[in-house]
Every structure is written in structure tokens, then in C-alpha cells.
Coordinates of C-alpha atoms (C1' of nucleotides) in Angstrom, one line a residue:
Chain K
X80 CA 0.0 0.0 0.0
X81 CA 1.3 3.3 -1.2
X82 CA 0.9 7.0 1.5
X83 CA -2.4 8.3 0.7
X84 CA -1.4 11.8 1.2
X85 CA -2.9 14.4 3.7
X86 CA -6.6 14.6 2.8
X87 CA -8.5 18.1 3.7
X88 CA -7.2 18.9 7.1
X89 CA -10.4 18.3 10.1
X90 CA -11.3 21.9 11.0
X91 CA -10.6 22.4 14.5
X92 CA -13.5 24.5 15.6
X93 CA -14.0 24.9 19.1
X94 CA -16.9 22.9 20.7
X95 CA -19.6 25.5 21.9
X96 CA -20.0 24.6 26.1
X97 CA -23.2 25.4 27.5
X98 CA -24.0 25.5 31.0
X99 CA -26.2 22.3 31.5
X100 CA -28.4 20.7 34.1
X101 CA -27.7 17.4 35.5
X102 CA -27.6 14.5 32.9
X103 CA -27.7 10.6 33.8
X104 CA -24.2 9.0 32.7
X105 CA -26.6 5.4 32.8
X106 CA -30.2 5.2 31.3
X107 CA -30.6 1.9 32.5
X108 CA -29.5 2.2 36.3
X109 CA -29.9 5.3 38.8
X110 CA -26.3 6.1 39.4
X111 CA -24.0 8.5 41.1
X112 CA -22.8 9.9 37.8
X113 CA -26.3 11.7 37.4
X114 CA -25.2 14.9 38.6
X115 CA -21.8 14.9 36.9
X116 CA -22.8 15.3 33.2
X117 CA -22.2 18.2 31.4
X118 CA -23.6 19.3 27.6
X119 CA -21.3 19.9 25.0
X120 CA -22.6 20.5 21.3
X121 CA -19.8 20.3 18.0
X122 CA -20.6 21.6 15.0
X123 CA -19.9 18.8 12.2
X124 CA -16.3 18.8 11.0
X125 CA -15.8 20.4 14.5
X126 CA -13.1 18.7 16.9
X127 CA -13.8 17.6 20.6
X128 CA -10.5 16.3 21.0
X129 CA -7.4 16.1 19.6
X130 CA -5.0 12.9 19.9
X131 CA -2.5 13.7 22.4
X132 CA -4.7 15.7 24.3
X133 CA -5.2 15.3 28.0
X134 CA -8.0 12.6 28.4
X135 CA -9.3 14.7 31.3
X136 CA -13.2 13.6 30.5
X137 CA -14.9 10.8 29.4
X138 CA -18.1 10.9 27.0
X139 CA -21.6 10.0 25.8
X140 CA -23.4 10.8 22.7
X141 CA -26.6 12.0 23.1
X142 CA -27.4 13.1 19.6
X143 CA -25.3 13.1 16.3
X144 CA -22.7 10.9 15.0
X145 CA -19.0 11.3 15.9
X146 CA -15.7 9.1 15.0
X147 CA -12.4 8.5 16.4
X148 CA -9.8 8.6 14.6
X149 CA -5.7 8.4 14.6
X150 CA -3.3 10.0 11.5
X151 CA 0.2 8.8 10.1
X152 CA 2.4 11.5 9.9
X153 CA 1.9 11.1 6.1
X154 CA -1.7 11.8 6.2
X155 CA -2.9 7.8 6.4
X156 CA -5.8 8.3 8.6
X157 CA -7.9 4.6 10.4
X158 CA -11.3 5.4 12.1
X159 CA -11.2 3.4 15.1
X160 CA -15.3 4.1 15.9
X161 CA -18.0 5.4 14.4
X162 CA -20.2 6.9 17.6
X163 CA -24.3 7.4 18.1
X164 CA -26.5 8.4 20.2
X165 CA -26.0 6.3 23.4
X166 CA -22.2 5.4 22.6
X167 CA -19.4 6.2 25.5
X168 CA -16.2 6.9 24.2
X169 CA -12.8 8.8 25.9
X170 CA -12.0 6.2 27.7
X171 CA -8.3 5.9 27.5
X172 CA -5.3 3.8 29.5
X173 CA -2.9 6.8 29.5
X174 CA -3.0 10.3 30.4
X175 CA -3.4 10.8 26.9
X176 CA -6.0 10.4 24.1
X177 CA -4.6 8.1 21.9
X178 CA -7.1 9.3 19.5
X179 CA -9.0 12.5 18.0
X180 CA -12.8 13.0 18.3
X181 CA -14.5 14.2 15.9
X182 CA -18.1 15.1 14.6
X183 CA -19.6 13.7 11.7
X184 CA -22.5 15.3 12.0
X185 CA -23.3 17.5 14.4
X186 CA -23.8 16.5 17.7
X187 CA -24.1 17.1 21.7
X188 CA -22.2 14.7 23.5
X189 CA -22.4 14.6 28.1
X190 CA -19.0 14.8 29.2
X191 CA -17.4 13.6 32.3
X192 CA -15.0 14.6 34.9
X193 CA -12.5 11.2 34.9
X194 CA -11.3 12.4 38.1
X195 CA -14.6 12.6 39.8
X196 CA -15.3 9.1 38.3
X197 CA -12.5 7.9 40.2
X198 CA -14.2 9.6 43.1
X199 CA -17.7 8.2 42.5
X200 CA -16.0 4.6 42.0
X201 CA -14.2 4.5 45.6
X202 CA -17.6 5.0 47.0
X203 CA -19.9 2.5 44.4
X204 CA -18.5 -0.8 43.4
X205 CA -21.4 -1.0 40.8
X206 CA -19.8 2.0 39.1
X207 CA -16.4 0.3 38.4
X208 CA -18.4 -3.0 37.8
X209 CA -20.6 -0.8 35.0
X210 CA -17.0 0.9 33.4
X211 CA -15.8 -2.5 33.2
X212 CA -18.4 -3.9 31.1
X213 CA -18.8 -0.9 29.1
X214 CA -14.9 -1.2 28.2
X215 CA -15.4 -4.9 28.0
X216 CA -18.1 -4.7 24.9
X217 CA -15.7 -1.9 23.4
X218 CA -13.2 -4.3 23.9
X219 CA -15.1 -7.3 21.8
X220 CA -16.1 -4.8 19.1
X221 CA -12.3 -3.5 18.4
X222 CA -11.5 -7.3 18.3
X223 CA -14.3 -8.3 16.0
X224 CA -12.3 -5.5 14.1
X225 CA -9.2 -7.0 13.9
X226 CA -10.6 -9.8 11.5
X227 CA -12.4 -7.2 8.9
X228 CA -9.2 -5.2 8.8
X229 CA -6.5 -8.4 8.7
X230 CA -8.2 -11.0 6.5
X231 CA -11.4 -9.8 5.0
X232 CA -11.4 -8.5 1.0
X233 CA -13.4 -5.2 0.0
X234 CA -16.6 -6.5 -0.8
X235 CA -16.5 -8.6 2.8
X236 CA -15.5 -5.4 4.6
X237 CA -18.1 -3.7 3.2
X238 CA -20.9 -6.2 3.4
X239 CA -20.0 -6.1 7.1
X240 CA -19.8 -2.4 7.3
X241 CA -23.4 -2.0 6.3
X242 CA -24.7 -5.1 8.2
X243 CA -23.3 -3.0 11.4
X244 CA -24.5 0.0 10.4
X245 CA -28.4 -1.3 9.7
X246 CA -28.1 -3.1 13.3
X247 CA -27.3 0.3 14.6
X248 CA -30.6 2.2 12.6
X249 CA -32.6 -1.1 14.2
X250 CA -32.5 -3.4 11.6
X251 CA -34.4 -1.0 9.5
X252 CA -34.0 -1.9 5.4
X253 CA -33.1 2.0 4.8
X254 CA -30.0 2.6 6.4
X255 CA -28.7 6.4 6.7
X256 CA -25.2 6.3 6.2
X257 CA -24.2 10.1 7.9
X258 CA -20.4 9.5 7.1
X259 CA -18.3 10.4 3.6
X260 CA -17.2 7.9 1.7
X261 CA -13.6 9.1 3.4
X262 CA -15.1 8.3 6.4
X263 CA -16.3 4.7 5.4
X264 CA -12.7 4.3 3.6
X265 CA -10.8 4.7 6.8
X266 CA -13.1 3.0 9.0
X267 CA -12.6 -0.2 6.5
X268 CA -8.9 0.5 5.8
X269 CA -9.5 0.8 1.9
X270 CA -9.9 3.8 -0.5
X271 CA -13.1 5.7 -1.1
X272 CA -12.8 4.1 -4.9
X273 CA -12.7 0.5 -3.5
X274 CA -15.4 1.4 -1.5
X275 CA -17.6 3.4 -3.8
X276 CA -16.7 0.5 -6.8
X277 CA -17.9 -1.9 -4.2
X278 CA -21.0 -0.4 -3.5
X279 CA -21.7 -0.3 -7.3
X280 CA -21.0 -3.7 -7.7
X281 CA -23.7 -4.5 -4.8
X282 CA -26.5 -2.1 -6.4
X283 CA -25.6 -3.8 -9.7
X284 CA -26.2 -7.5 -8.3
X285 CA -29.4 -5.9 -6.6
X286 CA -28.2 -6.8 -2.9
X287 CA -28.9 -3.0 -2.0
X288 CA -30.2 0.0 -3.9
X289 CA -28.6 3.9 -3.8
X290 CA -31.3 6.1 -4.0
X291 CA -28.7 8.7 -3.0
X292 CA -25.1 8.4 -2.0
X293 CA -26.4 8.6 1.7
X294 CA -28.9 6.3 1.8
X295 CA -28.6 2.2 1.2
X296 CA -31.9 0.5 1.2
X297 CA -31.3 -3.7 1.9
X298 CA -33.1 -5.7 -0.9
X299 CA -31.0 -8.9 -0.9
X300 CA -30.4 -9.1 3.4
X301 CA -29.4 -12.8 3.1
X302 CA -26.9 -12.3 -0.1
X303 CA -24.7 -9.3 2.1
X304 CA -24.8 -11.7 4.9
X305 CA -23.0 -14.0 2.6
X306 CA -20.7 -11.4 1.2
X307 CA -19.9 -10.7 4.7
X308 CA -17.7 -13.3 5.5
X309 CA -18.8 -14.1 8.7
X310 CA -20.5 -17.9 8.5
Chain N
X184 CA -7.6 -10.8 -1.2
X185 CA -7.7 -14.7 -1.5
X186 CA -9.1 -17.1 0.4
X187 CA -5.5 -18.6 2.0
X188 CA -7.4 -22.5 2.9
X189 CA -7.4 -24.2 6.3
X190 CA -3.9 -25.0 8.2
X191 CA -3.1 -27.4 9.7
X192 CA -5.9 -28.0 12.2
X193 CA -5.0 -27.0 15.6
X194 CA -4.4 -29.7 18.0
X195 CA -7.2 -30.2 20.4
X196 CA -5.7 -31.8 23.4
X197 CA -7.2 -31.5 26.9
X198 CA -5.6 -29.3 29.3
X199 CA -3.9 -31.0 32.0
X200 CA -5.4 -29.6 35.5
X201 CA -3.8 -29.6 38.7
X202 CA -4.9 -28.8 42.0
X203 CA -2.9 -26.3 43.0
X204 CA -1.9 -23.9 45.9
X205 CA -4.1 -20.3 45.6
X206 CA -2.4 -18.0 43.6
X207 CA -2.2 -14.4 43.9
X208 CA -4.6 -13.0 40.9
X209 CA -2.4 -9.5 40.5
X210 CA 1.4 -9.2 42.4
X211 CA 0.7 -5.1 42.4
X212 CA -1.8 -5.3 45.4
X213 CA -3.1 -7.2 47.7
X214 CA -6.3 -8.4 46.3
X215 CA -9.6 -10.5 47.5
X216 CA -8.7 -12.7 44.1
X217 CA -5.7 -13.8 46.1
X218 CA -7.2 -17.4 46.8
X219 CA -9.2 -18.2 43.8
X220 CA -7.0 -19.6 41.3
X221 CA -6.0 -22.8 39.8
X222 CA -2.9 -23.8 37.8
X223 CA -3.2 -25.1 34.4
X224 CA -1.0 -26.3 31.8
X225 CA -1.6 -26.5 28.6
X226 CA 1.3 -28.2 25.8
X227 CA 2.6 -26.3 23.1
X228 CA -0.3 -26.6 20.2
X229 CA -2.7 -27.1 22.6
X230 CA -6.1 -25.1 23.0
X231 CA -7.0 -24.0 26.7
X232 CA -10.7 -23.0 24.8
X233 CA -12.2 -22.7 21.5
X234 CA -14.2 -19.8 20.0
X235 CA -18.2 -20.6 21.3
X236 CA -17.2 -22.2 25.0
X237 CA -18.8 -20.8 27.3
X238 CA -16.6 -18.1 28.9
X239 CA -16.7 -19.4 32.7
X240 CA -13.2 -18.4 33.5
X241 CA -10.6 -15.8 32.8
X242 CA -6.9 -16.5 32.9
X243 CA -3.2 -15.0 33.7
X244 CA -0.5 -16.4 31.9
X245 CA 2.5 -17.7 34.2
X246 CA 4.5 -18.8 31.4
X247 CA 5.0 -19.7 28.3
X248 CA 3.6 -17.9 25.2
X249 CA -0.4 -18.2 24.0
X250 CA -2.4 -17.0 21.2
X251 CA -5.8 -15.7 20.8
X252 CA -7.7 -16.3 17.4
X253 CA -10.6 -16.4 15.5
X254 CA -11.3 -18.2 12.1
X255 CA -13.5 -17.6 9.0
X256 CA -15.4 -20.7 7.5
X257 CA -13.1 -21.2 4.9
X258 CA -10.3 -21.2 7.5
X259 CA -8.6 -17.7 7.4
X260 CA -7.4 -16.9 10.5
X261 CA -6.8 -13.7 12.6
X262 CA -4.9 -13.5 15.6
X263 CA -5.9 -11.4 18.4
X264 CA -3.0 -11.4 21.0
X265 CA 0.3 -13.1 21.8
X266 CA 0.1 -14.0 25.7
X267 CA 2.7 -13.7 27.8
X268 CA 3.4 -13.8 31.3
X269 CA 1.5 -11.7 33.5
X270 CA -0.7 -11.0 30.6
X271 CA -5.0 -11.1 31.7
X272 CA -7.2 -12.9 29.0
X273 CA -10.5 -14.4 28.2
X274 CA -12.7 -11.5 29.7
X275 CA -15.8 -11.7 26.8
X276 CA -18.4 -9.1 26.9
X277 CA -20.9 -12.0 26.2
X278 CA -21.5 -15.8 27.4
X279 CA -19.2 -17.2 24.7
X280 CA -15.9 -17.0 24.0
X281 CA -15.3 -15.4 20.7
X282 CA -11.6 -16.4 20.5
X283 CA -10.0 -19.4 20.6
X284 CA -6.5 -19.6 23.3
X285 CA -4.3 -22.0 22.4
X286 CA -0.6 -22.7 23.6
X287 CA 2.5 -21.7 21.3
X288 CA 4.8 -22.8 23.3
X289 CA 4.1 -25.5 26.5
X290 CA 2.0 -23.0 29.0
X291 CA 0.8 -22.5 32.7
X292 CA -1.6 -20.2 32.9
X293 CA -4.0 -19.2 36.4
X294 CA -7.4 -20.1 36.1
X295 CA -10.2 -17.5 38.2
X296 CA -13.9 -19.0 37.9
X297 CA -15.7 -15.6 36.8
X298 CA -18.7 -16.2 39.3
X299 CA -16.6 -15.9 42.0
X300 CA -15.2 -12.5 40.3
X301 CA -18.5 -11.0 40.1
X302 CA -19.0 -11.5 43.9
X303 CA -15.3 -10.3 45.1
X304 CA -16.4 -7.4 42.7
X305 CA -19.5 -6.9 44.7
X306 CA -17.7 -6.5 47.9
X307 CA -14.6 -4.9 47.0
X308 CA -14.7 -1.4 44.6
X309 CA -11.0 -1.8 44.1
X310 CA -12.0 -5.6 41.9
X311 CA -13.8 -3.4 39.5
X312 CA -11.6 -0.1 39.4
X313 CA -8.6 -3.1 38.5
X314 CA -10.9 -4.8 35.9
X315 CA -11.3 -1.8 34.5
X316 CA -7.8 -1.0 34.1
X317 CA -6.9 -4.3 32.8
X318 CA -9.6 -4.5 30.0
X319 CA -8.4 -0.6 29.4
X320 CA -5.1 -1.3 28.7
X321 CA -6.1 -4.1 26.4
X322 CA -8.8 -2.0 24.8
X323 CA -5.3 0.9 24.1
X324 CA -3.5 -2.1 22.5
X325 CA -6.5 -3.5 20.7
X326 CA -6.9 0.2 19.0
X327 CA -3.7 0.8 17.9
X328 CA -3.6 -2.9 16.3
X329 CA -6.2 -1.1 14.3
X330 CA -4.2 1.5 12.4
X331 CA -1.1 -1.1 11.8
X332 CA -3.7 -4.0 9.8
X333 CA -5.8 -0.9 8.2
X334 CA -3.5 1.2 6.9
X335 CA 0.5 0.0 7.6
X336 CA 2.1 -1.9 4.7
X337 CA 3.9 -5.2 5.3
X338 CA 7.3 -4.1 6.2
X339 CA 5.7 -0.8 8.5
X340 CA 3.9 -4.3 10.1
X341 CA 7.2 -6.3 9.9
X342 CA 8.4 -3.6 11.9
X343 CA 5.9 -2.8 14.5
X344 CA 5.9 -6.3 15.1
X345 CA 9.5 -6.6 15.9
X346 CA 9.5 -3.7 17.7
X347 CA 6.4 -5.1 20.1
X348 CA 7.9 -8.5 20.7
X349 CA 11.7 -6.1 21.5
X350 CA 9.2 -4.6 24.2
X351 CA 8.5 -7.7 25.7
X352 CA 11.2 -8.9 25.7
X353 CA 12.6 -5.9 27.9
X354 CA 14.0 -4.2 25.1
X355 CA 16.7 -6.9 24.0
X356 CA 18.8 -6.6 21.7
X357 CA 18.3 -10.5 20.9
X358 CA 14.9 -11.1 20.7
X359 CA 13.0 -14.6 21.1
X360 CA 9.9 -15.4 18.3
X361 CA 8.5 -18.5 19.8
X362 CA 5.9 -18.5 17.3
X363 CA 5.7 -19.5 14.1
X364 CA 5.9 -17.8 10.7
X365 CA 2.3 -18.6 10.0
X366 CA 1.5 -17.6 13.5
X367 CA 3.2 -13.8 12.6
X368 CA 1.4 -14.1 8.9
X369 CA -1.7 -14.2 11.4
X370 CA -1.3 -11.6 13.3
X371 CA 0.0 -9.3 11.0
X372 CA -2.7 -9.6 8.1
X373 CA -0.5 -11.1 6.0
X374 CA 0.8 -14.3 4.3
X375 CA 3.8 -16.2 5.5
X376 CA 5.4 -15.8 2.1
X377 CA 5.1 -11.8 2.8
X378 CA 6.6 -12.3 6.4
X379 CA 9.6 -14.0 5.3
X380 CA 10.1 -11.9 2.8
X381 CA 10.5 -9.0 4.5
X382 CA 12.4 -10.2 7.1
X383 CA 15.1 -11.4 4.5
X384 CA 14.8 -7.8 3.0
X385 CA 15.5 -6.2 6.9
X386 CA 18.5 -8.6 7.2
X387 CA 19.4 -7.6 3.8
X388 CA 19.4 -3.7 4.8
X389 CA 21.5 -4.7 8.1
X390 CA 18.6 -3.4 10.1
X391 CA 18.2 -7.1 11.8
X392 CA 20.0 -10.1 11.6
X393 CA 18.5 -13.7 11.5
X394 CA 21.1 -16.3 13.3
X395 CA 17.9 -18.2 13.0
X396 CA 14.4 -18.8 12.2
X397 CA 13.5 -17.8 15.5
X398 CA 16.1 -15.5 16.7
X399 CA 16.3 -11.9 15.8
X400 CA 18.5 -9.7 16.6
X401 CA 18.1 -5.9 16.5
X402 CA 21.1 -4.2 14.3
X403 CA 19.8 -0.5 13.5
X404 CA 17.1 0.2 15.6
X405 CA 16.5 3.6 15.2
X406 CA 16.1 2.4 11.2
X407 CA 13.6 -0.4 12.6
X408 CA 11.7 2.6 14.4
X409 CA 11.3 4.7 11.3
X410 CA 10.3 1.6 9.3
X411 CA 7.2 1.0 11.6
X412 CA 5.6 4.6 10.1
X413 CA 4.8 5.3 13.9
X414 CA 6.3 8.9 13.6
Chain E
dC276 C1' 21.9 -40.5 7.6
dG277 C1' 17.6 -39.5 5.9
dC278 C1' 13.1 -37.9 6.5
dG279 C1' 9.6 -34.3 7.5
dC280 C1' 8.3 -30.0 8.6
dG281 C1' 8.8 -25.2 8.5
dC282 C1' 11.1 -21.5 6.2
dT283 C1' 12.8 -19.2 2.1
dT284 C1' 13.0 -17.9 -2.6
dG285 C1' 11.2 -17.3 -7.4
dA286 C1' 7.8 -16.4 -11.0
dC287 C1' 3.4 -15.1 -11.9
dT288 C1' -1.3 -13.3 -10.7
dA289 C1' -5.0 -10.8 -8.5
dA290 C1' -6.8 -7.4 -5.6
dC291 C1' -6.6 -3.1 -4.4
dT292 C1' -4.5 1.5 -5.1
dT293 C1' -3.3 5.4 -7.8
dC294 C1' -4.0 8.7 -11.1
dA295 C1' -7.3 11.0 -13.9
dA296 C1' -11.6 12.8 -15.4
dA297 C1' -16.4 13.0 -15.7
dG298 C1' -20.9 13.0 -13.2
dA299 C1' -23.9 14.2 -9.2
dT300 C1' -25.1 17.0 -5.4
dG301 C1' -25.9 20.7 -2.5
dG302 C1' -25.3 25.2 -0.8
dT303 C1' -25.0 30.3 -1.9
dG304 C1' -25.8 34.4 -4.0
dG305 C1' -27.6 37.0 -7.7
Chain Y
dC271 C1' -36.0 30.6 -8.2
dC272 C1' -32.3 29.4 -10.7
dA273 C1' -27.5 29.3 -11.9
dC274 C1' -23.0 28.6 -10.5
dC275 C1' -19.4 26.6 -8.0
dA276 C1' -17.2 23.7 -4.8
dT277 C1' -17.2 19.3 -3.1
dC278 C1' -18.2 14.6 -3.1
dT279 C1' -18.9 10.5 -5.6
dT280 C1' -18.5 7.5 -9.5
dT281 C1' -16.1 5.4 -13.2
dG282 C1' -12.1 4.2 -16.2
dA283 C1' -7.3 2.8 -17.0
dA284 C1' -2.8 1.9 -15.5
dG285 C1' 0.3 0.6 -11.7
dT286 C1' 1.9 -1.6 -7.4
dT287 C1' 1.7 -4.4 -3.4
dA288 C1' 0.9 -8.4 -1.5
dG289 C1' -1.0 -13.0 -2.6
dT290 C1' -0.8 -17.5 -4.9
dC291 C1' 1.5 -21.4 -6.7
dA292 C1' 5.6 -24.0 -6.8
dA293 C1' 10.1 -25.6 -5.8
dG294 C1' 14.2 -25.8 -3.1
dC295 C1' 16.6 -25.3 1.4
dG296 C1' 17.9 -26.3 6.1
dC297 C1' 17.3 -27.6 10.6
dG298 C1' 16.0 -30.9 14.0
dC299 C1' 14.7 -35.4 15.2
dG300 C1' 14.3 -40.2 14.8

DNA sequence: CGCGCGCTTGACTAACTTCAAAGATGGTGG
DNA sequence: CCACCATCTTTGAAGTTAGTCAAGCGCGCG
């Protein structure tokens, strides 16, 4: 694989904070974290944080769709997640953020103190019991990764992609897809040709139809289940 | 990308179990885990569990190396981790195991039933806060294994890779593959033909040297280092 | 000593990337 | 409201990396 040179730099505009009243970290629990939560809305393009920054907070989408992301110094560029509405993310093992946040649409996101967390877990086992899963299903998702990325071809990798992405619109047969076809490259580690000749080559066998570049409709579910690779 | 067809079929023999003294679960702290392991061995090509068991236990490697992977139906392989000791594994976000561990070299790993975990977590907030720490540092690793099957070519991989195993082996000079080339193919995204062929080409450029198939030694590092494309 | 397995090397091929250009799309201002 | 322009997407043709197929080498073990 040759560089594929710095595409259009992210624009780095700086995320609007608004003064918020309490937000629940946990919808499905009552939790200490209720009263920690803080708004914060990015305009799309916009950064919420860059890699190497301090990971001093921790987040949650509440609306919008965001991805993390991490450059080569030659511009090579892998989206690690693609974030929605309910999603945590920020969570980092250094002091560090090993990656950059950004939104793909625009969004508002509840961000967390990390220290305070600490806090709140000395006092409630359930809340280091809860960050433990949370990481632990972020965990089998980056692995499930590892196959797509290592072993699968382009027409599996996609075939996955937009099986995960109609399980996230609820297994709906019209599936937005909010991201570029940039985006999608560097989420699937292939070039927005591959990915854009791929997605021909599915309309063309009628497995899914295009009514705009945005919007994949599932005609032939069990076919892309096929392509996906995965049994 | 090519289907590469089924390996040689790992070996399924049955771990050999021992009753055994307790054994600390983490030599940082003292810890409530302290009394709830058992010591088993596994021999080299052996599988501790395969993808589907039911996860019942988690495990610490006390020596000796072990793999975690996952195959495709037509028997392309990806491998997750190289284990080695003091390294956590098996934590699964669901019931089943998605990855198969199996020994690369003879193996004694600690087993902790994960039942008993979820009590000791109950009691103890520090169990959790650790668990969380664990699964966050493998989380870091699993994201960065991202970028390097994505977007790195086969000798930036080449390189990574020898630069990871250098780490564990405390930055040695002489470094120690126990695994095979095929096992490296695997976790790199690549073929064995590739892997060979770009270690030949690193000896070639006097930036390793090869006294044998599974001894490398470290001639130019700081070439190695700008090799791997991690700035 | 010879056999077998794993590693290396060579020649060729295929998949994906790169380079290039045309075709949509959407937002803005006249 | 429509035209224009910038941007994103699609498509085509050529190039490159890594994969496939095949053969030879070498180390370790019986």
C-alpha cells in the first residue's frame, strides 16, 4: 500500500459549552454519575479532542454521529469508531487520548470529569463494575475488528460495514449512512474508490439500492450476509 | 484478497489440570482474588478454549507464550493477542468465548472462575476499578492494532511487530519469536510468504539479523523505528 | 543419515490502489 | 428561483503491493 497523502485537514473549531443541568451517565440504572454530566454541542467537521490531548473527561453521545480517529504522519488516517447516540467513548489507559474526536454530523455529547469518576468509584463498586463492562463490549467490538481489517477482502468489509451500520438504525432496510465515503474508507482501511466501486457492484447485483449516496436501502439481506464473510 | 485454505488444524488436546496452591490473581496489590486460582497447563499446540465455550473463567499467563484467534469458515485466521506472562485474558463481553486460546509454546496459565469474580467485585470497589484497568489497557492495545492492519504496509507491520515482541522482551537486543511464521502471517494480516520476505529484506538492509528462524537480533534500531511509520 | 516440517525464494497473478476525469449534489448568492 | 461553483462521488485505465503457486533449502529429530 502506497501513502495516501494528507486529505482536507479536520477543522478544529472549538466545541460551543453550554452551562447544563444534571444528565444521567446510565439510562438503564440510577447512578452516582447523574449529577456529573455536562452538555457539550460540536458543530460537524468540528473537533472535541485532539489525539494527544489530556483525556481529562470521558463521553456520551446523546445526539449526532462522531468518529475517532488516529493519523500517520503522512496523512494515512484509520477510524477506530463510528459513535451514536448512546455510545461512550474517551476512555483511554494513559493520560493521553490516543485518538482525535471528531463530529460527523453535528452532535451534543455529556462529558465527564474522569477524576470525579475515580471519586464516585471509591464510594460504588457498581460504578467500576458498569466501566468495566462498558470497556469490556468496546473491547469485543475492536476485536471483531481485527478480523475485517487483517483477513477480510473489500466486498466482505463492506458487506460487514453496512450489516453493522443497519443493526445500529434497528434493523431497519433504509440505512442512513451520515459518514463520507472518506469516512467509510478509513473505517474499512480501503480507498473511497474501493469502496464506492464496491458499493456499485452490490447495487448492480441488486443486494442493495442507492437512492442517494447517503442512503442504502437492503433488498437482498441474506446475499450481504453472505458477502460478509462471517459464517 | 484470496481465500489462504485451512492450516493445519489445531491440536485439540485436553488441558492438563492440577490442583494447586491459591495463587495471587495481581502481584501489584493485595487483592480478595488472592485465593481463587488454579494452575493449568496447557502443551505447546494445545487449546486452553475454543471460540463458542462458554466463557466461565478468565486466565493470567505464568509462562510460556499463547495466542488468541478467531477463524473464517473457509479457514482464514486472525490472531488477536500473543500471551505472555502476567498477561490477563478471556474477559468476553458475552456468554461465549469469541476467541480461541491456544498454547504456542508449553503453558501454565492461572485459572479465576468468573462467578466468584463478580462476587469479590461486589464486595470490594477496588475488583472493579482493577478490571477496568486491565480491560483498558487491552482495549489501548487493541486500537492501535487497528491502524497497523488498516492502513501500515507489510514491512511498517514487519516492523511494529518486531518492535512489540523487542518490548517484551525488555528491550533486547536479541529477541526470542517463539511462534511460528504462520502464526506472525496471522497476526500481522498477512501471508507467511510476505513475512519471510521482509524479514530477508530487513536482514538484507543490516537493520536485523536472522542467526535463525526464531532469533532476531536488532542491528539498527533507530532504522527499525522509522520503518514501523509510527512517527 | 535421511526424513519431514517449516522456512525461504522465485515467478506469476490478482486485488486493491493510484492517477485521472467525468458526473452528481448541495449550498449560496444574484 | 435558478445558476453557478465547490465538493463529493462515481467510473475508467494503469500501476503496485501483496498473494498464490511452486520448488528448493535447512534444521531438528528419529
Amino acid at each position: 500500500m502506497q501513502a495516501q497523502i494528507a486529505r482536507t485537514a479536520p477543522e478544529f473549531r472549538a466545541p460551543i459549552f453550554r452551562p447544563t443541568p444534571p444528565v444521567p451517565a446510565f439510562d438503564l440504572e440510577p447512578d452516582p454519575f447523574d449529577t456529573l454530566g455536562t452538555v457539550v454541542s460540536v458543530r460537524a467537521g468540528g473537533a472535541l479532542y485532539a489525539e494527544g490531548d489530556c483525556a481529562t473527561h470521558w463521553y456520551r453521545v446523546t445526539s449526532g454521529v462522531l468518529r475517532t480517529c488516529k493519523l500517520l504522519s503522512d496523512g494515512r488516517r484509520q477510524i477506530d469508531r463510528f459513535l451514536f447516540a448512546g455510545d461512550f467513548f474517551g476512555f483511554e489507559p494513559e493520560v493521553e487520548h490516543n485518538f482525535s474526536a471528531e463530529a460527523v454530523s453535528t452532535a451534543t455529547v455529556v462529558r465527564y470529569p474522569r477524576n470525579r469518576l475515580d471519586l464516585a468509584t471509591a464510594d460504588n463498586p457498581r460504578v467500576g463494575v458498569r466501566l468495566f463492562q462498558i470497556t469490556l463490549a468496546q473491547l469485543g467490538k475492536a476485536n471483531g475488528r481485527l478480523m475485517l481489517l487483517g483477513r477480510k477482502t473489500a466486498e466482505e468489509r463492506v458487506a460487514s460495514f453496512l450489516l453493522e451500520m443497519r443493526k445500529r438504525s434497528s434493523f431497519a432496510a433504509a440505512i442512513d449512512l451520515p459518514m463520507s465515503r472518506v469516512d467509510i474508507a478509513d473505517y474499512l482501511g480501503l480507498t473511497i474508490e474501493t469502496v464506492s466501486r464496491t458499493f456499485s457492484a452490490l447495487k448492480q447485483d441488486r443486494v442493495i439500492a442507492l437512492p442517494n449516496a447517503h442512503r442504502v436501502t437492503i433488498i437482498d439481506l441474506a446475499a450481504l450476509e453472505e458477502l460478509s464473510g462471517d459464517v
